[in-house]
Short mmCIF file of C-alpha atoms and ligand atoms in Angstrom, two decimals:
data_model
loop_
_atom_site.label_atom_id
_atom_site.label_comp_id
_atom_site.label_asym_id
_atom_site.label_seq_id
_atom_site.Cartn_x
_atom_site.Cartn_y
_atom_site.Cartn_z
CA MET A 1 -1.30 -32.90 -16.68
CA ARG A 2 -3.02 -32.30 -13.48
CA PRO A 3 -6.58 -32.14 -13.21
CA THR A 4 -7.75 -28.75 -12.83
CA THR A 5 -10.63 -28.05 -10.25
CA GLU A 6 -12.33 -24.57 -9.89
CA VAL A 7 -13.07 -23.14 -6.47
CA ARG A 8 -14.90 -19.88 -5.80
CA THR A 9 -14.36 -17.50 -3.06
CA ALA A 10 -16.65 -15.22 -1.35
CA VAL A 11 -16.00 -11.79 -0.49
CA SER A 12 -16.53 -9.77 3.12
CA ASP A 13 -20.02 -10.39 4.26
CA GLU A 14 -20.99 -13.25 1.59
CA GLN A 15 -20.67 -16.72 2.82
CA ALA A 16 -17.89 -18.68 1.75
CA PRO A 17 -19.26 -21.88 -0.19
CA PRO A 18 -17.45 -25.27 0.67
CA SER A 19 -14.41 -25.97 -1.38
CA PRO A 20 -14.20 -29.58 -2.44
CA ALA A 21 -11.02 -29.13 -3.92
CA GLU A 22 -9.40 -28.17 -0.49
CA HIS A 23 -11.00 -30.76 1.40
CA GLY A 24 -12.37 -33.57 -0.62
CA PRO A 25 -10.62 -36.91 -2.12
CA GLY A 26 -8.03 -36.42 -4.70
CA ALA A 27 -7.24 -32.78 -3.51
CA SER A 28 -3.62 -33.02 -3.20
CA ASN A 29 -2.81 -33.44 -6.90
CA ALA A 30 -5.52 -31.21 -8.27
CA SER A 31 -4.38 -27.92 -9.94
CA ARG A 32 -6.74 -25.51 -8.48
CA ARG A 33 -8.24 -22.31 -10.50
CA ILE A 34 -9.25 -19.86 -7.67
CA VAL A 35 -12.20 -17.60 -8.86
CA PHE A 36 -12.50 -14.43 -7.04
CA PRO A 37 -15.86 -12.95 -6.97
CA ALA A 38 -17.33 -9.97 -9.13
CA GLY A 39 -16.94 -7.45 -6.51
CA PHE A 40 -13.06 -8.22 -5.88
CA VAL A 41 -11.08 -5.08 -5.93
CA TRP A 42 -8.16 -5.46 -8.22
CA GLY A 43 -5.79 -2.73 -7.82
CA THR A 44 -2.28 -1.36 -8.07
CA ALA A 45 -0.79 1.02 -5.02
CA THR A 46 1.79 3.90 -5.16
CA SER A 47 2.77 6.75 -3.02
CA SER A 48 3.45 10.45 -3.23
CA TYR A 49 6.64 11.07 -2.56
CA GLN A 50 7.86 7.85 -4.29
CA ILE A 51 6.45 8.93 -7.69
CA GLU A 52 5.39 12.52 -7.98
CA GLY A 53 8.53 14.61 -8.27
CA SER A 54 7.84 18.61 -8.50
CA PRO A 55 8.55 19.07 -4.98
CA ALA A 56 7.97 23.25 -5.30
CA ALA A 57 4.96 23.25 -7.67
CA ASP A 58 2.01 25.08 -6.64
CA GLY A 59 2.93 25.93 -3.30
CA ARG A 60 4.16 22.60 -2.07
CA GLY A 61 5.70 22.86 1.31
CA GLU A 62 8.89 20.89 2.38
CA SER A 63 8.50 17.58 3.70
CA ILE A 64 10.55 15.50 5.92
CA TRP A 65 11.86 13.29 3.05
CA ASP A 66 12.99 16.46 1.12
CA ARG A 67 15.01 17.16 4.12
CA PHE A 68 16.13 13.84 4.63
CA CYS A 69 17.32 13.03 1.13
CA LYS A 70 19.75 15.82 1.69
CA THR A 71 21.55 14.07 4.71
CA PRO A 72 24.94 12.66 3.51
CA GLY A 73 24.85 8.85 3.30
CA ALA A 74 20.93 8.48 4.12
CA ILE A 75 19.96 7.37 0.62
CA VAL A 76 22.10 4.37 -0.45
CA ASP A 77 22.58 6.19 -4.22
CA GLY A 78 22.36 9.80 -2.79
CA SER A 79 18.76 10.17 -4.85
CA SER A 80 15.88 11.75 -3.60
CA GLY A 81 12.08 12.09 -4.81
CA ASP A 82 12.97 15.50 -6.77
CA VAL A 83 11.86 13.85 -10.11
CA ALA A 84 11.21 10.28 -9.34
CA CYS A 85 8.47 9.31 -11.77
CA ASP A 86 7.25 12.67 -12.76
CA HIS A 87 3.78 11.72 -12.01
CA TYR A 88 2.78 15.40 -11.11
CA ARG A 89 3.02 16.14 -14.43
CA ARG A 90 2.35 12.72 -16.13
CA PHE A 91 -0.48 11.54 -14.07
CA ARG A 92 -3.27 11.32 -17.20
CA GLU A 93 -0.83 8.91 -18.69
CA ASP A 94 -0.25 6.75 -15.79
CA VAL A 95 -4.02 6.61 -15.44
CA LEU A 96 -4.21 5.29 -19.12
CA LEU A 97 -1.88 2.73 -18.58
CA MET A 98 -3.93 1.31 -15.77
CA LYS A 99 -7.13 1.72 -17.57
CA ASP A 100 -5.44 -0.48 -20.34
CA LEU A 101 -4.26 -2.93 -18.15
CA GLY A 102 -7.74 -3.22 -16.87
CA ILE A 103 -6.97 -2.13 -13.50
CA ARG A 104 -10.18 -1.33 -11.19
CA ALA A 105 -8.52 0.74 -8.16
CA TYR A 106 -5.84 2.85 -7.30
CA ARG A 107 -4.24 3.52 -3.99
CA PHE A 108 -2.37 6.49 -3.93
CA SER A 109 -1.49 8.78 -1.39
CA ILE A 110 -1.92 12.43 -0.85
CA ALA A 111 0.83 14.31 0.01
CA TRP A 112 0.32 16.44 3.17
CA PRO A 113 2.76 19.21 2.53
CA ARG A 114 0.56 19.97 -1.09
CA VAL A 115 -2.46 20.44 0.93
CA LEU A 116 -1.04 22.33 4.40
CA PRO A 117 2.15 23.48 3.47
CA ARG A 118 3.03 24.21 7.23
CA GLY A 119 1.25 21.16 8.12
CA ARG A 120 -1.81 23.15 9.65
CA GLY A 121 -3.65 26.63 9.00
CA ALA A 122 -4.09 27.64 5.33
CA VAL A 123 -4.90 25.33 2.76
CA ASN A 124 -3.14 25.45 -0.33
CA ALA A 125 -6.29 25.01 -2.87
CA ALA A 126 -3.88 24.46 -5.58
CA GLY A 127 -2.27 21.14 -3.88
CA LEU A 128 -5.62 19.84 -3.44
CA ASP A 129 -6.63 20.65 -6.80
CA PHE A 130 -4.00 18.19 -8.20
CA TYR A 131 -5.70 15.55 -6.26
CA SER A 132 -8.76 16.72 -7.08
CA ARG A 133 -7.96 16.30 -11.33
CA LEU A 134 -6.22 12.87 -10.67
CA VAL A 135 -9.56 11.66 -8.95
CA ASP A 136 -11.73 12.90 -11.69
CA THR A 137 -9.43 11.42 -14.07
CA LEU A 138 -9.34 7.95 -12.54
CA LEU A 139 -13.33 7.90 -12.27
CA GLU A 140 -13.64 9.05 -15.97
CA HIS A 141 -11.89 5.67 -16.79
CA GLY A 142 -13.76 3.57 -14.30
CA ILE A 143 -10.74 3.19 -11.75
CA THR A 144 -11.72 3.61 -8.21
CA PRO A 145 -9.70 6.12 -6.06
CA PHE A 146 -8.66 4.56 -2.92
CA PRO A 147 -6.13 7.36 -1.27
CA THR A 148 -4.02 6.86 2.01
CA LEU A 149 -3.91 10.33 3.95
CA TYR A 150 -0.23 9.56 5.21
CA HIS A 151 2.38 7.86 3.58
CA TRP A 152 5.38 9.38 5.45
CA ASP A 153 5.83 12.57 3.86
CA LEU A 154 4.99 14.84 6.91
CA PRO A 155 5.27 18.56 6.63
CA GLN A 156 9.05 19.79 7.90
CA ALA A 157 7.07 22.55 9.44
CA LEU A 158 5.48 20.02 11.70
CA GLN A 159 8.75 18.11 12.42
CA ASP A 160 10.35 21.22 13.68
CA GLU A 161 7.84 21.35 16.36
CA GLY A 162 8.26 18.03 17.48
CA GLY A 163 6.86 15.79 14.67
CA TRP A 164 5.00 12.56 15.80
CA ALA A 165 6.80 12.73 18.95
CA VAL A 166 4.21 15.45 20.04
CA ARG A 167 0.38 15.08 20.40
CA SER A 168 -0.16 18.16 18.76
CA THR A 169 0.69 16.27 15.25
CA ALA A 170 -2.14 14.39 16.06
CA GLU A 171 -3.97 17.36 16.49
CA ALA A 172 -2.87 18.52 13.09
CA PHE A 173 -3.60 15.47 11.07
CA VAL A 174 -7.19 15.54 12.03
CA GLU A 175 -7.15 18.92 10.36
CA TYR A 176 -5.31 18.07 7.33
CA ALA A 177 -7.96 14.94 6.85
CA GLU A 178 -10.54 17.24 7.14
CA ALA A 179 -9.40 19.48 4.68
CA VAL A 180 -8.80 16.84 2.25
CA THR A 181 -12.19 15.01 2.70
CA ARG A 182 -14.11 18.17 2.48
CA ARG A 183 -12.77 18.65 -0.97
CA LEU A 184 -12.67 14.79 -2.09
CA GLY A 185 -15.19 13.03 0.05
CA ASP A 186 -18.09 13.72 -2.98
CA ARG A 187 -16.26 11.68 -5.12
CA VAL A 188 -13.95 9.34 -3.41
CA SER A 189 -15.50 6.79 -0.73
CA ARG A 190 -12.56 4.59 0.10
CA TRP A 191 -10.19 6.15 2.61
CA ILE A 192 -6.71 4.99 4.36
CA THR A 193 -5.61 6.77 7.20
CA HIS A 194 -2.14 5.78 7.54
CA ASN A 195 0.44 3.62 6.03
CA GLU A 196 2.31 1.60 8.17
CA PRO A 197 2.81 2.76 11.72
CA TRP A 198 5.38 0.48 12.38
CA CYS A 199 7.46 2.08 9.85
CA ILE A 200 6.63 5.64 10.71
CA SER A 201 7.54 4.77 14.56
CA ILE A 202 10.08 2.38 15.00
CA LEU A 203 11.83 2.24 11.58
CA SER A 204 12.00 6.13 11.18
CA HIS A 205 12.62 6.82 15.00
CA GLN A 206 14.38 4.00 16.57
CA LEU A 207 16.23 2.22 13.69
CA GLY A 208 16.70 5.26 11.99
CA LYS A 209 16.53 4.23 8.58
CA HIS A 210 13.87 6.76 7.38
CA ALA A 211 12.90 10.10 7.61
CA PRO A 212 13.27 11.85 10.37
CA GLY A 213 16.16 9.51 11.01
CA LEU A 214 16.26 9.25 15.13
CA GLN A 215 17.42 6.60 16.92
CA ASP A 216 15.62 6.55 20.01
CA TRP A 217 13.24 4.18 21.26
CA PRO A 218 10.97 6.37 23.93
CA THR A 219 10.58 8.47 21.05
CA ALA A 220 9.65 5.88 18.54
CA LEU A 221 6.85 4.64 20.95
CA ALA A 222 5.57 8.21 21.74
CA VAL A 223 5.44 8.36 17.60
CA ALA A 224 3.47 5.15 17.42
CA HIS A 225 0.92 6.18 19.95
CA HIS A 226 0.35 9.48 18.37
CA VAL A 227 0.20 8.34 14.78
CA LEU A 228 -2.29 5.62 15.97
CA LEU A 229 -4.44 8.16 18.23
CA SER A 230 -4.40 10.46 14.92
CA HIS A 231 -5.99 7.62 13.30
CA GLY A 232 -8.74 7.07 15.83
CA TRP A 233 -9.63 10.60 15.96
CA ALA A 234 -9.49 11.04 12.04
CA VAL A 235 -11.87 8.29 11.39
CA PRO A 236 -15.13 10.05 12.68
CA VAL A 237 -13.96 13.22 10.91
CA ILE A 238 -13.45 11.26 7.55
CA ARG A 239 -17.00 9.67 8.04
CA ARG A 240 -18.63 13.24 8.76
CA GLU A 241 -17.08 14.63 5.41
CA CYS A 242 -17.79 11.89 3.58
CA ARG A 243 -21.25 9.82 3.96
CA GLY A 244 -21.20 6.25 3.75
CA ALA A 245 -17.37 6.04 3.35
CA GLU A 246 -14.93 2.94 4.07
CA VAL A 247 -12.35 4.12 6.30
CA GLY A 248 -9.60 1.91 7.51
CA ILE A 249 -5.75 1.82 8.46
CA THR A 250 -3.07 0.06 6.80
CA LEU A 251 -0.70 -2.00 8.66
CA ASN A 252 2.28 -3.98 7.79
CA PHE A 253 3.25 -7.40 8.70
CA GLU A 254 6.43 -9.50 9.11
CA PRO A 255 5.04 -12.49 10.69
CA ALA A 256 7.84 -14.25 12.86
CA VAL A 257 8.89 -17.38 12.73
CA PRO A 258 11.31 -19.44 15.47
CA ALA A 259 14.43 -20.83 14.01
CA SER A 260 14.01 -23.99 16.33
CA ARG A 261 11.62 -24.88 19.11
CA SER A 262 13.96 -23.58 21.57
CA ALA A 263 12.53 -21.57 24.97
CA ALA A 264 14.91 -18.62 23.48
CA ASP A 265 13.90 -18.95 20.20
CA LEU A 266 10.30 -19.12 20.87
CA ASP A 267 10.19 -15.99 23.31
CA ALA A 268 12.45 -14.03 20.89
CA THR A 269 9.72 -14.81 18.46
CA ARG A 270 7.06 -13.82 20.75
CA HIS A 271 8.61 -10.28 21.02
CA SER A 272 9.21 -10.02 17.08
CA ASP A 273 5.77 -10.42 16.47
CA GLY A 274 4.70 -8.19 19.54
CA SER A 275 6.59 -5.37 18.45
CA PHE A 276 6.02 -5.67 14.68
CA ASN A 277 2.39 -6.80 14.53
CA ARG A 278 0.58 -7.35 17.78
CA TRP A 279 1.83 -3.33 18.80
CA PHE A 280 -0.40 -2.19 16.34
CA LEU A 281 -3.19 -4.45 15.85
CA ASP A 282 -4.16 -4.79 19.01
CA PRO A 283 -4.77 -1.19 20.38
CA VAL A 284 -6.41 -0.71 16.50
CA PHE A 285 -8.86 -3.75 17.23
CA GLY A 286 -9.82 -2.42 20.53
CA ARG A 287 -7.13 -3.78 22.97
CA ARG A 288 -4.64 -2.00 24.69
CA TYR A 289 -1.05 -2.48 24.14
CA PRO A 290 0.01 -6.42 24.83
CA ALA A 291 1.12 -6.72 28.44
CA ASP A 292 3.81 -8.79 27.22
CA MET A 293 5.42 -5.95 25.19
CA VAL A 294 4.77 -3.08 27.80
CA ALA A 295 6.42 -5.59 30.23
CA ASP A 296 9.58 -5.70 27.55
CA TYR A 297 10.06 -2.54 26.66
CA ALA A 298 9.71 -1.38 30.57
CA ALA A 299 12.20 -4.01 31.42
CA ALA A 300 14.51 -2.44 28.44
CA GLY A 301 14.18 0.72 29.99
CA HIS A 302 12.17 2.43 26.89
CA ILE A 303 9.22 3.17 29.16
CA PRO A 304 8.07 2.85 32.92
CA ALA A 305 6.95 -0.06 34.45
CA SER A 306 3.77 1.99 34.20
CA GLY A 307 3.48 1.96 30.45
CA VAL A 308 3.79 4.62 27.69
CA PRO A 309 3.94 7.87 28.97
CA ALA A 310 2.08 9.44 25.88
CA VAL A 311 -1.31 7.64 26.79
CA LYS A 312 -3.85 9.89 28.23
CA ASP A 313 -7.35 8.94 29.48
CA GLY A 314 -9.93 7.84 26.34
CA ASP A 315 -6.83 7.18 24.01
CA PHE A 316 -7.72 3.63 23.41
CA ALA A 317 -11.07 3.78 23.05
CA ALA A 318 -10.48 6.65 20.32
CA ILE A 319 -7.92 4.31 18.55
CA GLY A 320 -10.33 1.43 18.53
CA VAL A 321 -12.75 3.07 16.58
CA PRO A 322 -14.84 0.54 14.87
CA THR A 323 -13.31 0.59 11.15
CA ASP A 324 -14.56 -0.66 7.84
CA PHE A 325 -11.59 -2.67 6.54
CA LEU A 326 -8.03 -3.61 7.45
CA GLY A 327 -5.32 -2.85 4.95
CA VAL A 328 -2.85 -5.47 5.21
CA ASN A 329 0.94 -4.95 3.48
CA TYR A 330 2.69 -8.08 3.14
CA TYR A 331 6.28 -8.85 1.61
CA THR A 332 8.19 -11.64 3.41
CA ARG A 333 8.54 -13.24 6.63
CA LYS A 334 11.11 -13.42 9.30
CA ILE A 335 12.88 -16.36 11.08
CA VAL A 336 13.76 -15.60 14.36
CA ARG A 337 16.95 -16.35 16.06
CA ALA A 338 17.51 -15.52 20.21
CA GLU A 339 20.40 -13.42 20.74
CA VAL A 340 22.47 -16.28 22.98
CA PRO A 341 25.30 -18.22 21.69
CA GLU A 342 24.88 -20.55 18.87
CA SER A 343 26.28 -22.89 21.40
CA GLN A 344 23.66 -22.53 24.06
CA ASN A 345 20.77 -22.87 21.49
CA GLU A 346 18.69 -25.67 19.94
CA PRO A 347 19.87 -26.31 16.23
CA ARG A 348 18.11 -24.32 13.92
CA THR A 349 14.95 -26.25 12.13
CA VAL A 350 14.07 -23.61 10.28
CA VAL A 351 16.18 -22.28 7.79
CA ALA A 352 15.56 -19.72 4.61
CA ALA A 353 18.40 -20.37 2.29
CA PRO A 354 19.43 -21.72 0.16
CA GLU A 355 15.83 -23.39 -0.82
CA SER A 356 14.24 -19.98 -0.53
CA GLU A 357 14.51 -17.32 -3.28
CA TRP A 358 15.25 -13.70 -2.46
CA THR A 359 14.12 -10.74 -3.89
CA THR A 360 17.06 -8.05 -4.51
CA MET A 361 15.58 -6.05 -1.30
CA GLY A 362 16.87 -9.29 0.34
CA TRP A 363 13.53 -10.36 1.20
CA GLU A 364 12.67 -14.24 1.17
CA VAL A 365 9.54 -14.98 -1.17
CA HIS A 366 7.31 -16.99 1.19
CA GLU A 367 3.49 -17.09 -0.09
CA GLN A 368 2.31 -19.61 2.77
CA THR A 369 3.63 -17.15 5.52
CA PHE A 370 0.90 -14.56 3.91
CA TYR A 371 -1.90 -17.29 3.71
CA GLU A 372 -1.38 -17.85 7.36
CA LEU A 373 -0.92 -14.44 7.95
CA LEU A 374 -4.46 -13.42 6.62
CA CYS A 375 -5.80 -16.51 8.55
CA ARG A 376 -4.48 -15.35 11.37
CA ILE A 377 -6.10 -11.49 11.32
CA HIS A 378 -9.23 -13.11 10.33
CA PHE A 379 -9.41 -15.25 13.18
CA ASP A 380 -7.70 -13.30 15.86
CA TYR A 381 -8.96 -10.19 14.91
CA LYS A 382 -12.12 -10.34 13.02
CA PRO A 383 -11.67 -7.16 10.67
CA LYS A 384 -15.13 -6.54 8.49
CA LYS A 385 -13.16 -6.60 5.12
CA ILE A 386 -9.16 -7.22 4.43
CA TYR A 387 -7.80 -5.44 1.48
CA VAL A 388 -4.27 -6.18 0.73
CA THR A 389 -2.96 -2.85 0.43
CA GLU A 390 0.41 -3.91 -0.94
CA ASN A 391 2.27 -6.79 -2.07
CA GLY A 392 4.99 -6.89 -4.37
CA SER A 393 8.47 -7.92 -4.95
CA ALA A 394 11.85 -6.29 -6.43
CA TRP A 395 14.32 -7.91 -9.12
CA PRO A 396 16.89 -6.48 -11.56
CA ASP A 397 14.61 -5.65 -14.58
CA THR A 398 15.82 -4.27 -17.67
CA VAL A 399 14.44 -3.71 -21.27
CA GLY A 400 15.54 -6.23 -23.55
CA PRO A 401 16.39 -5.98 -26.94
CA ASP A 402 12.68 -6.81 -27.92
CA GLY A 403 11.75 -3.85 -25.90
CA ARG A 404 10.08 -5.62 -23.30
CA VAL A 405 10.66 -6.43 -19.73
CA HIS A 406 10.73 -10.31 -18.77
CA ASP A 407 10.29 -10.59 -15.51
CA PRO A 408 9.15 -14.07 -14.61
CA ARG A 409 10.01 -14.24 -10.72
CA ARG A 410 7.78 -11.35 -10.41
CA THR A 411 4.92 -12.95 -12.26
CA ALA A 412 5.62 -15.94 -9.77
CA TYR A 413 5.49 -13.92 -7.12
CA LEU A 414 1.88 -12.44 -7.97
CA ARG A 415 0.65 -15.45 -8.90
CA GLY A 416 1.58 -16.96 -5.67
CA HIS A 417 0.57 -14.60 -3.29
CA LEU A 418 -2.57 -13.98 -5.23
CA ALA A 419 -3.46 -17.51 -4.69
CA ALA A 420 -2.67 -17.13 -1.27
CA VAL A 421 -5.24 -14.92 -0.94
CA GLY A 422 -7.72 -16.67 -2.77
CA ARG A 423 -7.12 -19.49 -0.07
CA ALA A 424 -7.25 -17.24 3.06
CA ALA A 425 -10.84 -16.34 1.29
CA LEU A 426 -11.71 -19.90 1.03
CA ALA A 427 -10.57 -20.45 4.79
CA GLY A 428 -13.25 -17.98 5.39
CA ALA A 429 -11.17 -14.65 5.88
CA PRO A 430 -13.31 -11.63 4.16
CA MET A 431 -10.85 -10.81 1.45
CA ALA A 432 -12.26 -7.88 -0.07
CA GLY A 433 -9.12 -6.57 -2.64
CA TYR A 434 -5.84 -6.83 -3.54
CA PHE A 435 -3.33 -3.81 -4.53
CA ALA A 436 -0.34 -5.02 -6.39
CA TRP A 437 3.14 -2.83 -5.23
CA SER A 438 3.77 -1.00 -7.41
CA LEU A 439 2.23 -0.02 -10.51
CA LEU A 440 5.63 1.81 -11.22
CA ASP A 441 9.38 1.56 -10.50
CA ASN A 442 9.85 4.26 -8.26
CA PHE A 443 12.14 5.93 -5.45
CA GLU A 444 12.26 3.02 -2.97
CA TRP A 445 13.23 5.56 0.34
CA GLU A 446 16.55 4.65 1.65
CA ARG A 447 17.53 2.54 -1.24
CA GLY A 448 17.07 5.05 -3.74
CA TYR A 449 16.36 3.68 -7.39
CA THR A 450 17.86 0.85 -6.82
CA GLN A 451 15.11 -1.46 -6.44
CA ARG A 452 12.38 -2.01 -9.03
CA PHE A 453 8.97 -3.06 -7.81
CA GLY A 454 6.85 -2.14 -10.74
CA ILE A 455 4.55 -4.21 -12.62
CA VAL A 456 5.61 -1.10 -15.17
CA HIS A 457 9.36 -0.16 -16.01
CA VAL A 458 10.18 3.26 -15.71
CA ASP A 459 13.43 4.50 -17.60
CA TYR A 460 14.20 7.33 -15.48
CA ALA A 461 16.05 9.31 -18.06
CA SER A 462 13.51 9.43 -20.49
CA GLN A 463 10.70 8.78 -18.21
CA LYS A 464 9.68 5.82 -20.59
CA ARG A 465 6.87 3.41 -19.16
CA THR A 466 7.20 -0.16 -20.42
CA PRO A 467 4.57 -2.73 -18.73
CA LYS A 468 6.46 -5.79 -17.76
CA ASP A 469 5.40 -9.31 -18.48
CA SER A 470 3.99 -9.31 -15.12
CA ALA A 471 1.92 -6.59 -15.48
CA LEU A 472 0.32 -8.40 -18.70
CA TYR A 473 -0.27 -11.14 -16.45
CA TYR A 474 -2.11 -9.52 -14.01
CA ARG A 475 -3.87 -7.94 -16.88
CA ASP A 476 -5.03 -11.23 -17.91
CA THR A 477 -5.74 -12.36 -14.19
CA ILE A 478 -7.99 -9.51 -13.38
CA ALA A 479 -10.18 -9.99 -16.75
CA ALA A 480 -10.27 -13.81 -15.66
CA GLY A 481 -10.90 -13.01 -12.05
CA ALA A 482 -9.23 -16.11 -11.43
CA VAL A 483 -5.82 -17.41 -10.50
CA GLU A 484 -4.19 -20.64 -11.38
CA GLU A 485 -2.40 -22.03 -8.45
CA ASP A 486 1.33 -22.84 -9.70
CA PRO A 487 0.82 -26.62 -10.05
CA ALA A 488 4.59 -26.79 -8.60
CA ALA A 489 3.45 -25.43 -5.57
CA GLY A 490 2.94 -27.25 -2.59
CA SER A 491 4.21 -30.86 -4.41
C1 FCB B 1 6.58 -0.81 1.87
C2 FCB B 1 5.99 0.86 1.91
C3 FCB B 1 6.20 1.46 0.27
C4 FCB B 1 7.42 0.27 -0.54
C5 FCB B 1 7.33 -1.06 -0.08
C6 FCB B 1 8.59 -1.98 -0.65
O1 FCB B 1 6.89 -0.95 3.20
O2 FCB B 1 4.65 1.23 2.27
O3 FCB B 1 5.93 2.61 0.31
O4 FCB B 1 8.54 0.99 -0.06
O5 FCB B 1 7.46 -1.10 1.25
#
């Protein structure tokens, strides 16, 4: 048995206490118990299209995902979110599930086409009523609502007018944000504008994997700009409708690691990091688009040498509006190899397989990268607070003969990544909360129902929910307010 040392973290503006276990003698063979402060937010996350179902209920309009799912070959199992977890009708049961697990905050998203079926104009009160009931139910059970305004289900009517590629969609987003916060702002005080602008722009408009399934660089970069702009414009409107609100945006990160120290691999890593991470972080934190990436995109012919054509005077000032927190989504890292023939490159020194573990998404499990990412964001960008708004893993879970779901790899992932959050807090990062992705198994976009991310298993035929072992681990962790580092980790 190794000795256990207890270390305490501090949130946000509190001063982090010194950490003898990390720096003192004997630290290397001590198993640590990292204690989170009382105010740390323990949550789970979902999104509207992935769980709600009921696409035609109460006047909801069509979204780009309804349309995309009908495209032959777009979704691996040919499915859609038409039923999903039937959460629209079962939300009370799902809130009770969270309550039983001791979950203190719930990050969900609001479906824009329920609120404004045509994207702008007439507000559909019945659509807003659903979220109002959800919020009331959460509050009744002591769970803090943490809504995201946009988690990818754009009204199809706006897509028909050009979608995020046109500036008027950013204006429509502000109208939508105003309608929602005016209705819910008396009870909801935490708001996330967007989920993952990289996915909204590059994954959906350049790689074509997500709705609307386009493959065009100039369009993707215009989309990224309008999404960021709509964030910047919406923040003051949300604050006006909801006094004292905390407002932020969620970005997703795929930290890039060079496969070798060759010049080619280092440069490819810079580019990967620039495209995925810095392109979004820099403007949100008051900088412009990174100059090296503008040069790369111009050299590739994606934009003119003068820069992104969608940018107008004043846009960067709007996008850089100070926020109250940054939402960080992290799942995996990327080992980057330059696209030069292997014979012309140096031997790889960073290799993922076979030592690493891989989820059913094909994503490498790597919590050290998560720790380094959180520290880097803190040191390079200084957000006031960081909420981990998504983190989780998919495994081939089944309900066993004992009626339970044994998912030790998810539990190990959760524990390792929570420990990384704790270590980042010890290093001074303003860690304010953690939302496990996901509360429920759900519709995993282009992967349909083939990926199970939930800490709660969903039998889609019966809609029966079964908390997995990882949910029970999470419940116990929340109750303890502390994480035991895996004694095997790092040894
Ligand atoms: C993120 C998405 C989320 C879910 C996870 C696995 O990129 O925000 O909806 O699909 O990946």
